[in-house]
Short mmCIF file of C-alpha atoms in Angstrom, two decimals:
data_model
loop_
_atom_site.label_atom_id
_atom_site.label_comp_id
_atom_site.label_asym_id
_atom_site.label_seq_id
_atom_site.Cartn_x
_atom_site.Cartn_y
_atom_site.Cartn_z
CA MET A 1 95.02 128.70 112.75
CA ARG A 2 91.96 127.11 114.42
CA LYS A 3 90.07 128.64 111.80
CA ALA A 4 91.97 127.22 109.37
CA GLY A 5 92.24 123.86 110.84
CA ILE A 6 95.38 123.64 111.47
CA GLN A 7 98.28 123.47 114.16
CA GLY A 8 101.69 123.67 114.95
CA LEU A 9 103.79 120.19 114.47
CA TYR A 10 105.65 119.00 117.62
CA ARG A 11 108.26 116.69 117.40
CA ARG A 12 109.36 114.82 120.37
CA ARG A 13 113.40 114.63 120.66
CA ARG A 14 114.73 110.97 120.74
CA HIS A 15 116.77 110.69 124.07
CA GLY A 16 119.45 107.63 123.61
CA CYS A 17 120.11 105.16 126.39
CA THR A 18 122.38 102.00 126.95
CA VAL A 19 122.10 99.24 125.07
CA ARG A 20 123.41 95.95 126.94
CA ASP A 21 125.32 93.79 125.62
CA LEU A 22 123.64 90.21 126.03
CA GLN A 23 126.64 88.35 125.13
CA ALA A 24 129.07 90.28 127.63
CA GLU A 25 130.25 88.42 131.23
CA PRO A 26 128.79 90.58 133.76
CA TYR A 27 131.30 92.25 135.67
CA HIS A 28 131.60 90.66 139.48
CA ASP A 29 130.37 92.76 142.47
CA LEU A 30 133.40 93.67 143.82
CA VAL A 31 131.58 94.45 147.63
CA ASP A 32 128.78 91.11 147.41
CA ARG A 33 126.63 93.55 148.27
CA ASP A 34 128.21 93.91 151.92
CA PHE A 35 127.81 97.79 152.47
CA VAL A 36 129.57 97.20 156.20
CA VAL A 37 133.17 98.71 156.54
CA ASP A 38 135.08 98.16 159.49
CA GLY A 39 137.38 101.78 158.79
CA PRO A 40 137.62 104.54 156.41
CA ASP A 41 138.43 104.41 152.99
CA GLU A 42 137.14 100.59 152.48
CA ILE A 43 134.42 101.57 150.29
CA TRP A 44 133.66 104.38 148.19
CA CYS A 45 129.99 105.15 146.50
CA THR A 46 129.16 107.83 143.65
CA ASP A 47 125.82 108.62 142.73
CA VAL A 48 125.27 111.32 139.50
CA GLU A 49 122.27 112.79 138.45
CA ARG A 50 120.91 115.06 135.35
CA HIS A 51 118.52 117.12 135.79
CA GLU A 52 116.22 119.08 133.08
CA ALA A 53 117.57 122.04 132.91
CA LEU A 54 121.48 119.69 132.42
CA LEU A 55 122.83 120.54 135.38
CA ASN A 56 124.90 117.64 136.49
CA ARG A 57 125.30 116.68 140.05
CA VAL A 58 127.51 113.87 141.14
CA GLU A 59 128.56 112.85 144.78
CA VAL A 60 131.07 110.38 146.30
CA GLY A 61 131.13 108.81 149.40
CA ASP A 62 132.77 107.37 151.72
CA LEU A 63 130.40 104.51 153.73
CA HIS A 64 132.47 104.69 156.99
CA ARG A 65 132.38 108.46 157.68
CA ARG A 66 129.41 109.05 155.58
CA VAL A 67 130.93 111.81 154.81
CA VAL A 68 129.69 113.53 150.87
CA ALA A 69 131.79 115.26 148.32
CA ALA A 70 129.09 117.26 146.22
CA ALA A 71 130.51 118.81 142.53
CA ARG A 72 128.76 120.64 139.80
#
C-alpha cells in the first residue's frame, strides 16, 4: 500500500449529544444549591459515568450519611 501511495479509510463514529431546547423553561432548583442537611434521607445525589469499554457505573448517595451505593 505504501508503494502504491494508498491508505486505509478511517471512519469516525459520530456520537450524539443532548440538544437543549432554548424555548423550554429550566426546571426549578429544588435544593437551592444548599447541600447542608440536618438528617438522613433529605437530599440524595447521583453520579453516572460511562467508560470507553461501555461499562456504566451509577452511584446514589445520601448527603447526610455520606453513604454511597454503587451499581454497575
